[in-house]
Short mmCIF file of C-alpha atoms in Angstrom, two decimals:
data_model
loop_
_atom_site.label_atom_id
_atom_site.label_comp_id
_atom_site.label_asym_id
_atom_site.label_seq_id
_atom_site.Cartn_x
_atom_site.Cartn_y
_atom_site.Cartn_z
CA MET N 25 -11.16 -3.45 -8.71
CA LEU N 26 -11.25 -6.41 -11.01
CA GLU N 27 -10.18 -9.57 -9.83
CA GLN N 28 -8.05 -11.76 -12.18
CA PRO N 29 -6.13 -14.73 -10.70
CA MET N 30 -3.11 -14.13 -13.15
CA TYR N 31 -2.27 -11.12 -11.27
CA ALA N 32 -3.72 -11.91 -7.70
CA LEU N 33 -1.42 -10.59 -4.71
CA ASP N 34 -2.74 -12.79 -1.67
CA ASP N 35 0.33 -13.86 0.07
CA PRO N 36 0.17 -12.34 3.59
CA ARG N 37 3.61 -11.91 3.75
CA ALA N 38 3.90 -10.10 0.66
CA LEU N 39 0.73 -7.76 1.49
CA ARG N 40 2.47 -7.17 4.60
CA GLU N 41 5.64 -6.03 2.89
CA LEU N 42 3.79 -4.03 0.47
CA ILE N 43 1.99 -2.30 3.26
CA ALA N 44 5.45 -1.37 5.11
CA ALA N 45 6.93 -0.12 2.24
CA ASN N 46 3.89 2.12 0.83
CA GLY N 47 2.68 3.51 4.00
CA TRP N 48 0.83 6.77 2.60
CA ALA N 49 -2.61 5.20 1.94
CA LEU N 50 -6.09 6.32 0.82
CA LEU N 51 -8.97 5.92 3.16
CA VAL N 52 -12.70 5.49 1.50
CA SER N 53 -15.82 5.49 3.41
CA GLU N 54 -19.56 5.68 2.27
CA GLY N 55 -21.57 8.38 2.83
CA GLY N 56 -20.36 10.94 0.27
CA PRO N 57 -18.18 8.96 -0.25
CA VAL N 58 -15.66 10.44 2.17
CA VAL N 59 -11.87 10.35 1.15
CA SER N 60 -8.88 10.59 3.08
CA HIS N 61 -5.22 10.41 2.59
CA LEU N 62 -3.36 9.02 6.00
CA PRO N 63 -0.36 7.19 7.02
CA ILE N 64 -0.55 3.24 7.73
CA ILE N 65 1.75 1.15 9.21
CA PRO N 66 1.58 -3.08 9.58
CA ASP N 67 -0.51 -3.88 12.84
CA PRO N 68 1.93 -5.60 15.28
CA ALA N 69 -0.43 -7.37 17.12
CA ASN N 70 -1.93 -9.15 13.76
CA PRO N 71 -0.36 -10.74 11.05
CA GLY N 72 -1.14 -10.27 7.25
CA ALA N 73 -2.79 -7.34 5.79
CA ALA N 74 -3.87 -6.02 9.24
CA VAL N 75 -3.12 -2.14 9.77
CA VAL N 76 -2.93 0.70 12.32
CA GLY N 77 -3.15 4.13 11.05
CA HIS N 78 -4.38 7.54 12.24
CA LEU N 79 -6.09 10.71 10.62
CA ALA N 80 -7.44 14.08 12.33
CA ARG N 81 -10.31 13.59 14.59
CA GLU N 82 -12.42 15.77 12.49
CA ASP N 83 -11.55 13.61 9.54
CA ALA N 84 -12.64 10.70 11.57
CA GLU N 85 -15.90 11.99 12.30
CA LEU N 86 -16.71 12.83 8.62
CA HIS N 87 -15.73 8.98 8.14
CA GLY N 88 -18.18 7.75 10.78
CA LEU N 89 -14.92 5.73 11.78
CA GLY N 90 -15.76 2.76 13.62
CA GLU N 91 -19.58 2.80 12.40
CA ARG N 92 -19.39 1.58 8.83
CA PRO N 93 -17.00 -0.13 6.51
CA VAL N 94 -14.12 1.22 4.83
CA VAL N 95 -11.69 0.80 2.21
CA ILE N 96 -7.76 1.07 2.56
CA VAL N 97 -6.29 1.39 -0.64
CA VAL N 98 -2.54 1.03 -0.85
CA ARG N 99 -0.75 1.74 -3.72
CA GLY N 100 2.73 0.29 -4.55
CA PRO N 101 5.22 1.03 -7.51
CA HIS N 102 3.53 1.61 -10.93
CA GLY N 103 4.21 2.93 -14.18
CA TYR N 104 3.42 3.39 -17.99
CA VAL N 105 4.33 0.68 -20.23
CA SER N 106 4.84 2.04 -23.79
CA PRO N 107 4.22 -0.99 -26.80
CA THR N 108 7.81 0.57 -28.10
CA VAL N 109 9.30 -1.16 -25.40
CA TYR N 110 8.34 -4.62 -26.40
CA GLU N 111 9.87 -4.90 -29.63
CA ALA N 112 6.97 -6.91 -30.88
CA GLY N 113 3.21 -6.73 -31.50
CA PRO N 114 1.04 -5.63 -32.13
CA TYR N 115 0.33 -4.39 -28.72
CA VAL N 116 -1.39 -1.58 -26.95
CA PRO N 117 -0.14 0.77 -24.10
CA THR N 118 -0.81 -0.78 -20.34
CA TRP N 119 -0.16 0.18 -16.90
CA ASN N 120 1.74 -2.15 -14.71
CA PHE N 121 1.43 -1.75 -10.98
CA VAL N 122 0.77 -3.49 -7.51
CA THR N 123 -1.87 -2.65 -5.07
CA ALA N 124 -4.02 -3.49 -2.41
CA HIS N 125 -7.45 -2.97 -1.31
CA LEU N 126 -8.54 -3.44 2.53
CA HIS N 127 -12.03 -4.03 3.20
CA GLY N 128 -13.44 -3.85 6.52
CA THR N 129 -14.86 -1.83 9.69
CA PRO N 130 -11.93 0.06 11.91
CA GLU N 131 -11.75 -0.53 15.48
CA VAL N 132 -11.30 3.10 17.06
CA LEU N 133 -8.72 3.07 19.90
CA GLY N 134 -8.50 4.67 23.02
CA PRO N 135 -6.02 7.32 24.25
CA ASP N 136 -3.43 5.12 24.99
CA GLU N 137 -3.26 3.11 22.32
CA THR N 138 -3.68 6.15 20.01
CA TYR N 139 -0.32 7.34 21.56
CA GLU N 140 1.16 4.25 20.91
CA VAL N 141 0.34 3.70 17.08
CA LEU N 142 1.46 7.66 17.12
CA SER N 143 5.04 6.37 18.27
CA ARG N 144 5.08 3.22 16.30
CA THR N 145 4.12 5.25 13.15
CA VAL N 146 7.22 7.52 13.83
CA ASP N 147 9.15 4.56 14.68
CA HIS N 148 8.48 3.09 11.18
CA PHE N 149 9.07 5.80 9.01
CA GLU N 150 12.04 6.83 11.06
CA ALA N 151 13.95 3.39 10.66
CA GLY N 152 16.18 4.23 7.81
CA ARG N 153 17.54 7.19 9.10
CA PRO N 154 21.15 7.73 10.50
CA GLU N 155 19.64 9.49 13.36
CA PRO N 156 16.04 8.49 14.13
CA PHE N 157 13.72 10.71 15.56
CA ARG N 158 11.69 9.53 18.64
CA LEU N 159 8.28 10.80 19.86
CA SER N 160 9.57 10.44 23.55
CA ALA N 161 12.19 13.18 22.65
CA VAL N 162 9.24 15.54 22.93
CA GLU N 163 6.53 13.37 24.69
CA GLY N 164 4.86 16.24 26.47
CA TYR N 165 4.62 18.14 23.48
CA ALA N 166 3.22 15.30 21.52
CA ARG N 167 0.51 13.86 24.28
CA ARG N 168 -0.92 17.33 24.36
CA LEU N 169 -1.78 16.86 20.53
CA ALA N 170 -2.87 13.51 20.68
CA PRO N 171 -6.26 14.24 21.49
CA ALA N 172 -6.70 15.83 17.90
CA VAL N 173 -5.81 12.38 16.33
CA THR N 174 -8.08 9.49 16.18
CA ALA N 175 -6.15 6.13 15.90
CA PHE N 176 -7.49 2.69 14.37
CA ARG N 177 -6.73 -0.65 13.81
CA LEU N 178 -8.21 -2.47 10.74
CA VAL N 179 -8.10 -6.29 10.49
CA PRO N 180 -9.76 -6.60 6.81
CA GLY N 181 -12.59 -9.13 6.65
CA ARG N 182 -11.78 -8.74 2.64
CA VAL N 183 -8.32 -8.31 0.85
CA VAL N 184 -8.29 -7.43 -2.98
CA GLY N 185 -4.55 -7.53 -3.86
CA LYS N 186 -3.29 -7.39 -7.66
CA ALA N 187 0.17 -7.20 -8.91
CA LYS N 188 -0.01 -6.51 -12.53
CA LEU N 189 3.44 -7.00 -13.90
CA SER N 190 3.20 -7.90 -17.44
CA GLN N 191 2.41 -11.95 -16.54
CA ASP N 192 0.66 -11.98 -19.77
CA LYS N 193 4.01 -11.65 -22.03
CA PRO N 194 6.47 -13.82 -23.00
CA ARG N 195 9.67 -14.31 -20.66
CA GLU N 196 11.80 -11.93 -23.35
CA ILE N 197 9.22 -9.27 -23.35
CA VAL N 198 9.20 -9.09 -19.68
CA ASP N 199 12.60 -8.68 -19.63
CA ARG N 200 12.69 -5.47 -21.87
CA VAL N 201 9.92 -4.16 -20.22
CA ILE N 202 12.15 -4.47 -16.62
CA ARG N 203 15.28 -3.18 -18.29
CA GLY N 204 13.02 -0.11 -19.48
CA PHE N 205 12.20 0.35 -16.07
CA ASP N 206 15.74 -0.02 -14.36
CA ALA N 207 16.68 3.05 -14.85
CA THR N 208 13.23 5.26 -14.65
CA ASN N 209 11.33 3.33 -12.13
CA PRO N 210 13.65 0.88 -10.12
CA ALA N 211 10.96 0.22 -7.71
CA LEU N 212 8.94 -1.31 -10.43
CA ALA N 213 11.77 -3.27 -12.22
CA HIS N 214 12.39 -4.71 -8.79
CA ALA N 215 8.87 -5.79 -8.14
CA MET N 216 8.78 -7.61 -11.76
CA ARG N 217 11.72 -9.50 -11.12
CA VAL N 218 10.10 -10.84 -8.18
CA PRO N 219 6.63 -11.23 -9.61
CA ALA N 220 3.67 -12.61 -7.85
CA ALA N 221 2.32 -14.68 -10.85
CA PRO N 222 4.56 -16.02 -13.32
CA SER N 223 4.93 -14.76 -16.99
CA VAL N 224 3.42 -16.86 -19.57
CA PRO N 225 6.03 -19.12 -21.51
CA VAL N 226 7.07 -18.45 -25.15
CA SER N 227 4.80 -19.83 -27.62
CA PRO N 228 6.77 -22.45 -29.67
CA GLY N 229 7.38 -21.43 -32.94
#
């Protein structure tokens, strides 16, 4: 992913919030490449962009998990921006988005830590429900299934975060884009209201 200082997302708290809110991630490793979709959550034992996650044992073996570098792609809110929204120009269409690429070699976890990751993952995604389900409610059954799963911890050695949110446009145009997304893409509208980098000022005259 092209790194552009204007759009850089490098604040550890913002990265952690992005991960916590967008836990369905993409794991990519060398040797094919091999690609898997999987749930991740922020690592409770490490700050910033460190994560824990799990996937089927067979998939982990295909990745050679723990033996080679991987990239975990976290995709936040995103959306197409039509130049008709700008009411100015000339401009061309673009795409606004928030994402982070976490680079590193995962640590494969043992049986006890794997079960803990599974339990914490359930707690994380159940947190907003009126009556959250707990893995302990079916602990015997869950522990019988757990050996078919490989859990891991990734403390990334490199993080490339990007929040492209119309920072290159004058403030009045940014406001129009936000209003356009309010009804159709409120998560992206919210991200644009609290961007990682300021929009450029309106040129005088």
